[in-house]
Amino acid sequence: SRSIKIAPSILSADFADFGAEIRAIEAQGADWVHVDVMDGHFVPNLTFGPPAVKAFRPHVKTVMDVHLMIAPVDPYIDAFAEAGADILTAHVEAGPHIHRTLQAIRGAGMKAGVALNPGTPAEAVAHLLDLTDLICVMTVNPGFGGQKFIDMTAKISALRAMIGDRPVHIEIDGGVTPETAPLVAAAGADVLVAGSAVFKGGSVADPAPYGANIAAI
Ligand code: DX5
Ligand code: ZN
């Protein structure tokens, strides 16, 4: 059976206390820390950039999984490498040269991820399977936490078949809850991002709900 990793998204964390929130979710069982970078252009929201990611780095003891919802990507790859991203994920929809972008991410010493919006077919990554370490399947339209899950199980199954025995993670991002997690795990996902489902009911002062929420997914 495939072991499932949980990657809480700090988009749902207290924006005034990221260091403490990162330490709290890792102490409560997070496998990775999912960092949502948004530019207000590729998505209708604006979060933070390389300086913030660099500040998060010393607090992350697991894996810093950086999700770029930005366009263009290439001019910022070196800055995110310097900031300490372990995985850097670019959207296939962010520009015309995703093949070159993934080469550049690996060239900068990071693991490379490619993300697919709900409307983008699995075939969009058919020629990238040896250039990527992670395929991020969006199960919401990107930009915000707390949105309703969009069923992408057919796409997930298709991707798992395309991947074959390559060491490529399938990460699910958006609307993951204890109700939706089994669906996507059965379809072939092995990393589940969860923001609102992890942070709900807890705080830096009372992080125990974070652990219960992670365990429930
Ligand atoms: C959405 C982000 C997701 C989001 C997940 O654009 O990429 O990572 O933070 O939040 P939930 O789990 O609340 O949908
Ligand atoms: Zn994300």
mmCIF file of C-alpha atoms and ligand atoms in Angstrom:
data_model
loop_
_atom_site.group_PDB
_atom_site.id
_atom_site.type_symbol
_atom_site.label_atom_id
_atom_site.label_comp_id
_atom_site.label_asym_id
_atom_site.label_seq_id
_atom_site.Cartn_x
_atom_site.Cartn_y
_atom_site.Cartn_z
ATOM 1 C CA SER A 1 0.000 0.000 0.000
ATOM 2 C CA ARG A 2 1.173 3.555 -0.705
ATOM 3 C CA SER A 3 2.038 5.648 2.362
ATOM 4 C CA ILE A 4 0.262 8.991 2.355
ATOM 5 C CA LYS A 5 2.069 12.216 3.324
ATOM 6 C CA ILE A 6 0.215 15.237 4.700
ATOM 7 C CA ALA A 7 1.462 18.689 3.659
ATOM 8 C CA PRO A 8 -0.377 21.440 5.562
ATOM 9 C CA SER A 9 -0.653 24.675 3.592
ATOM 10 C CA ILE A 10 0.376 27.753 5.579
ATOM 11 C CA LEU A 11 -2.023 29.853 3.494
ATOM 12 C CA SER A 12 -4.531 28.957 6.234
ATOM 13 C CA ALA A 13 -2.099 29.787 9.054
ATOM 14 C CA ASP A 14 -1.808 33.004 11.078
ATOM 15 C CA PHE A 15 -0.028 35.409 8.696
ATOM 16 C CA ALA A 16 1.346 37.258 11.708
ATOM 17 C CA ASP A 17 3.050 34.155 13.158
ATOM 18 C CA PHE A 18 4.415 31.912 10.412
ATOM 19 C CA GLY A 19 7.484 30.672 12.290
ATOM 20 C CA ALA A 20 5.475 29.491 15.267
ATOM 21 C CA GLU A 21 2.770 28.002 13.024
ATOM 22 C CA ILE A 22 5.349 26.037 11.033
ATOM 23 C CA ARG A 23 6.924 24.692 14.217
ATOM 24 C CA ALA A 24 3.463 23.813 15.540
ATOM 25 C CA ILE A 25 2.276 21.813 12.514
ATOM 26 C CA GLU A 26 5.573 19.934 12.336
ATOM 27 C CA ALA A 27 5.374 19.110 16.042
ATOM 28 C CA GLN A 28 1.793 17.904 15.410
ATOM 29 C CA GLY A 29 2.776 15.499 12.621
ATOM 30 C CA ALA A 30 3.039 17.381 9.324
ATOM 31 C CA ASP A 31 5.192 15.467 6.818
ATOM 32 C CA TRP A 32 5.861 18.505 4.587
ATOM 33 C CA VAL A 33 5.120 22.239 4.776
ATOM 34 C CA HIS A 34 3.217 23.524 1.728
ATOM 35 C CA VAL A 35 4.006 27.168 0.909
ATOM 36 C CA ASP A 36 1.593 28.937 -1.459
ATOM 37 C CA VAL A 37 3.251 31.751 -3.427
ATOM 38 C CA MET A 38 0.717 33.916 -5.269
ATOM 39 C CA ASP A 39 1.460 36.943 -7.500
ATOM 40 C CA GLY A 40 -1.967 38.566 -8.004
ATOM 41 C CA HIS A 41 -1.539 37.949 -11.765
ATOM 42 C CA PHE A 42 -1.652 34.190 -12.373
ATOM 43 C CA VAL A 43 -4.198 33.936 -9.526
ATOM 44 C CA PRO A 44 -6.459 36.644 -8.015
ATOM 45 C CA ASN A 45 -4.596 36.733 -4.689
ATOM 46 C CA LEU A 46 -1.183 37.970 -3.504
ATOM 47 C CA THR A 47 0.695 36.262 -0.661
ATOM 48 C CA PHE A 48 4.499 36.462 -0.357
ATOM 49 C CA GLY A 49 7.765 35.967 -2.254
ATOM 50 C CA PRO A 50 11.358 34.780 -1.851
ATOM 51 C CA PRO A 51 12.199 36.990 1.174
ATOM 52 C CA ALA A 52 9.343 35.456 3.178
ATOM 53 C CA VAL A 53 10.184 31.923 2.023
ATOM 54 C CA LYS A 54 13.790 32.526 3.130
ATOM 55 C CA ALA A 55 12.506 33.585 6.556
ATOM 56 C CA PHE A 56 10.403 30.401 6.822
ATOM 57 C CA ARG A 57 13.370 28.152 5.968
ATOM 58 C CA PRO A 58 15.052 27.852 9.417
ATOM 59 C CA HIS A 59 11.699 26.861 10.986
ATOM 60 C CA VAL A 60 11.053 24.022 8.519
ATOM 61 C CA LYS A 61 12.641 20.757 9.662
ATOM 62 C CA THR A 62 10.776 18.531 7.201
ATOM 63 C CA VAL A 63 10.332 19.516 3.535
ATOM 64 C CA MET A 64 9.553 23.006 2.211
ATOM 65 C CA ASP A 65 7.157 22.322 -0.664
ATOM 66 C CA VAL A 66 6.824 25.636 -2.537
ATOM 67 C CA HIS A 67 3.812 25.992 -4.846
ATOM 68 C CA LEU A 68 4.296 28.837 -7.340
ATOM 69 C CA MET A 69 1.042 30.360 -8.527
ATOM 70 C CA ILE A 70 2.956 32.974 -10.475
ATOM 71 C CA ALA A 71 3.711 33.818 -14.111
ATOM 72 C CA PRO A 72 6.385 34.022 -15.380
ATOM 73 C CA VAL A 73 8.289 31.526 -13.237
ATOM 74 C CA ASP A 74 11.804 31.432 -14.724
ATOM 75 C CA PRO A 75 13.025 34.850 -13.475
ATOM 76 C CA TYR A 76 12.405 33.734 -9.847
ATOM 77 C CA ILE A 77 13.840 30.193 -9.820
ATOM 78 C CA ASP A 78 17.256 31.194 -8.475
ATOM 79 C CA ALA A 79 15.692 33.372 -5.753
ATOM 80 C CA PHE A 80 13.557 30.461 -4.500
ATOM 81 C CA ALA A 81 16.569 28.142 -4.611
ATOM 82 C CA GLU A 82 18.543 30.641 -2.537
ATOM 83 C CA ALA A 83 15.544 30.942 -0.185
ATOM 84 C CA GLY A 84 15.851 27.214 0.475
ATOM 85 C CA ALA A 85 12.865 25.615 -1.289
ATOM 86 C CA ASP A 86 13.222 21.813 -1.349
ATOM 87 C CA ILE A 87 10.516 21.319 -3.983
ATOM 88 C CA LEU A 88 9.527 24.071 -6.413
ATOM 89 C CA THR A 89 6.286 23.543 -8.320
ATOM 90 C CA ALA A 90 5.339 25.558 -11.410
ATOM 91 C CA HIS A 91 1.953 25.598 -13.132
ATOM 92 C CA VAL A 92 1.896 24.111 -16.625
ATOM 93 C CA GLU A 93 -0.442 27.003 -17.524
ATOM 94 C CA ALA A 94 2.041 29.684 -16.407
ATOM 95 C CA GLY A 95 3.845 29.953 -19.720
ATOM 96 C CA PRO A 96 4.810 28.310 -23.013
ATOM 97 C CA HIS A 97 8.065 26.676 -21.858
ATOM 98 C CA ILE A 98 7.251 24.357 -18.920
ATOM 99 C CA HIS A 99 9.843 21.825 -20.177
ATOM 100 C CA ARG A 100 12.610 24.416 -19.880
ATOM 101 C CA THR A 101 11.256 25.637 -16.521
ATOM 102 C CA LEU A 102 11.453 22.150 -14.997
ATOM 103 C CA GLN A 103 15.006 21.736 -16.352
ATOM 104 C CA ALA A 104 15.914 25.066 -14.761
ATOM 105 C CA ILE A 105 14.376 24.129 -11.377
ATOM 106 C CA ARG A 106 16.405 20.918 -11.259
ATOM 107 C CA GLY A 107 19.421 22.788 -12.532
ATOM 108 C CA ALA A 108 19.106 25.112 -9.531
ATOM 109 C CA GLY A 109 19.315 22.077 -7.218
ATOM 110 C CA MET A 110 15.655 21.684 -6.234
ATOM 111 C CA LYS A 111 13.155 18.931 -6.869
ATOM 112 C CA ALA A 112 10.797 19.968 -9.681
ATOM 113 C CA GLY A 113 7.016 19.898 -9.511
ATOM 114 C CA VAL A 114 4.401 20.657 -12.140
ATOM 115 C CA ALA A 115 0.860 21.716 -11.221
ATOM 116 C CA LEU A 116 -2.348 21.272 -13.229
ATOM 117 C CA ASN A 117 -5.435 23.462 -12.784
ATOM 118 C CA PRO A 118 -8.787 21.636 -12.760
ATOM 119 C CA GLY A 119 -9.421 22.431 -16.430
ATOM 120 C CA THR A 120 -6.073 21.112 -17.637
ATOM 121 C CA PRO A 121 -5.955 17.494 -18.869
ATOM 122 C CA ALA A 122 -3.473 14.916 -17.556
ATOM 123 C CA GLU A 123 -1.965 14.664 -21.057
ATOM 124 C CA ALA A 124 -0.458 18.125 -20.553
ATOM 125 C CA VAL A 125 2.366 16.469 -18.579
ATOM 126 C CA ALA A 126 2.798 13.396 -20.807
ATOM 127 C CA HIS A 127 6.195 14.642 -22.062
ATOM 128 C CA LEU A 128 7.409 15.825 -18.643
ATOM 129 C CA LEU A 129 7.347 12.591 -16.645
ATOM 130 C CA ASP A 130 11.139 12.174 -16.614
ATOM 131 C CA LEU A 131 11.654 15.858 -15.780
ATOM 132 C CA THR A 132 9.444 16.092 -12.733
ATOM 133 C CA ASP A 133 9.500 14.730 -9.185
ATOM 134 C CA LEU A 134 5.914 15.726 -8.346
ATOM 135 C CA ILE A 135 2.645 16.362 -10.152
ATOM 136 C CA CYS A 136 0.331 18.672 -8.205
ATOM 137 C CA VAL A 137 -3.321 18.076 -9.135
ATOM 138 C CA MET A 138 -5.381 21.131 -8.185
ATOM 139 C CA THR A 139 -8.775 20.152 -6.801
ATOM 140 C CA VAL A 140 -9.846 23.783 -6.487
ATOM 141 C CA ASN A 141 -9.276 26.762 -8.792
ATOM 142 C CA PRO A 142 -6.143 28.274 -7.243
ATOM 143 C CA GLY A 143 -6.053 31.467 -5.195
ATOM 144 C CA PHE A 144 -7.699 30.754 -1.871
ATOM 145 C CA GLY A 145 -8.005 28.257 0.968
ATOM 146 C CA GLY A 146 -11.301 26.880 2.239
ATOM 147 C CA GLN A 147 -12.840 26.206 -1.171
ATOM 148 C CA LYS A 148 -15.039 23.236 -2.165
ATOM 149 C CA PHE A 149 -13.307 20.107 -3.528
ATOM 150 C CA ILE A 150 -13.580 19.534 -7.281
ATOM 151 C CA ASP A 151 -13.520 15.809 -8.083
ATOM 152 C CA MET A 152 -10.416 14.999 -10.170
ATOM 153 C CA THR A 153 -10.203 11.258 -9.459
ATOM 154 C CA ALA A 154 -10.274 10.310 -13.169
ATOM 155 C CA LYS A 155 -7.312 12.635 -13.823
ATOM 156 C CA ILE A 156 -5.440 11.228 -10.810
ATOM 157 C CA SER A 157 -5.932 7.642 -11.975
ATOM 158 C CA ALA A 158 -4.819 8.566 -15.494
ATOM 159 C CA LEU A 159 -1.684 10.233 -14.125
ATOM 160 C CA ARG A 160 -0.850 7.254 -11.917
ATOM 161 C CA ALA A 161 -1.054 5.010 -14.984
ATOM 162 C CA MET A 162 1.101 7.400 -17.046
ATOM 163 C CA ILE A 163 3.739 7.610 -14.289
ATOM 164 C CA GLY A 164 4.153 3.820 -14.106
ATOM 165 C CA ASP A 165 7.131 2.940 -11.858
ATOM 166 C CA ARG A 166 8.789 6.370 -12.086
ATOM 167 C CA PRO A 167 9.497 7.984 -8.671
ATOM 168 C CA VAL A 168 6.940 10.772 -9.170
ATOM 169 C CA HIS A 169 4.644 11.975 -6.360
ATOM 170 C CA ILE A 170 1.009 12.824 -7.067
ATOM 171 C CA GLU A 171 0.081 15.694 -4.764
ATOM 172 C CA ILE A 172 -3.545 16.771 -4.308
ATOM 173 C CA ASP A 173 -4.146 20.420 -3.535
ATOM 174 C CA GLY A 174 -7.423 22.018 -2.547
ATOM 175 C CA GLY A 175 -10.479 21.029 -0.533
ATOM 176 C CA VAL A 176 -8.810 17.995 1.039
ATOM 177 C CA THR A 177 -10.754 16.844 4.117
ATOM 178 C CA PRO A 178 -11.291 13.517 5.931
ATOM 179 C CA GLU A 179 -14.207 13.016 3.513
ATOM 180 C CA THR A 180 -12.338 13.712 0.265
ATOM 181 C CA ALA A 181 -8.914 12.252 1.196
ATOM 182 C CA PRO A 182 -9.865 8.567 0.774
ATOM 183 C CA LEU A 183 -11.165 9.242 -2.742
ATOM 184 C CA VAL A 184 -7.931 10.746 -3.993
ATOM 185 C CA ALA A 185 -5.713 8.267 -2.122
ATOM 186 C CA ALA A 186 -7.570 5.366 -3.741
ATOM 187 C CA ALA A 187 -7.108 6.995 -7.159
ATOM 188 C CA GLY A 188 -3.321 7.090 -6.732
ATOM 189 C CA ALA A 189 -2.341 10.215 -4.768
ATOM 190 C CA ASP A 190 0.460 9.960 -2.192
ATOM 191 C CA VAL A 191 0.775 13.556 -0.911
ATOM 192 C CA LEU A 192 -2.240 15.478 0.366
ATOM 193 C CA VAL A 193 -2.127 19.245 0.864
ATOM 194 C CA ALA A 194 -4.604 20.562 3.405
ATOM 195 C CA GLY A 195 -4.972 24.111 4.686
ATOM 196 C CA SER A 196 -8.343 24.822 6.288
ATOM 197 C CA ALA A 197 -8.827 21.163 7.278
ATOM 198 C CA VAL A 198 -5.588 21.215 9.302
ATOM 199 C CA PHE A 199 -5.671 24.701 10.856
ATOM 200 C CA LYS A 200 -9.366 24.718 11.821
ATOM 201 C CA GLY A 201 -10.055 24.866 15.557
ATOM 202 C CA GLY A 202 -6.387 25.261 16.547
ATOM 203 C CA SER A 203 -3.829 28.009 17.106
ATOM 204 C CA VAL A 204 -0.189 28.478 18.024
ATOM 205 C CA ALA A 205 -1.398 28.722 21.631
ATOM 206 C CA ASP A 206 -3.484 25.545 21.273
ATOM 207 C CA PRO A 207 -1.955 23.385 18.493
ATOM 208 C CA ALA A 208 -3.437 20.039 19.560
ATOM 209 C CA PRO A 209 -6.340 20.358 17.057
ATOM 210 C CA TYR A 210 -3.701 20.549 14.290
ATOM 211 C CA GLY A 211 -2.525 17.058 15.242
ATOM 212 C CA ALA A 212 -6.062 15.675 15.473
ATOM 213 C CA ASN A 213 -6.936 17.246 12.117
ATOM 214 C CA ILE A 214 -3.823 15.803 10.442
ATOM 215 C CA ALA A 215 -4.513 12.356 11.879
ATOM 216 C CA ALA A 216 -8.119 12.477 10.642
ATOM 217 C CA ILE A 217 -7.188 13.100 7.013
HETATM 218 C C1 DX5 B 1 -4.939 27.180 -3.313
HETATM 219 C C2 DX5 B 1 -3.657 26.637 -2.689
HETATM 220 C C3 DX5 B 1 -3.937 25.485 -1.754
HETATM 221 C C4 DX5 B 1 -4.804 25.897 -0.560
HETATM 222 C C5 DX5 B 1 -5.362 24.673 0.135
HETATM 223 O O1 DX5 B 1 -4.629 28.036 -4.378
HETATM 224 O O2 DX5 B 1 -2.760 26.202 -3.677
HETATM 225 O O3 DX5 B 1 -2.697 24.932 -1.288
HETATM 226 O O4 DX5 B 1 -4.010 26.634 0.364
HETATM 227 O O5 DX5 B 1 -6.266 25.122 1.133
HETATM 228 P P1 DX5 B 1 -7.544 24.195 1.482
HETATM 229 O O6 DX5 B 1 -6.972 22.872 1.944
HETATM 230 O O7 DX5 B 1 -8.237 24.948 2.579
HETATM 231 O O8 DX5 B 1 -8.351 24.061 0.221
HETATM 232 ZN ZN ZN B 2 -1.022 25.039 -2.967
#
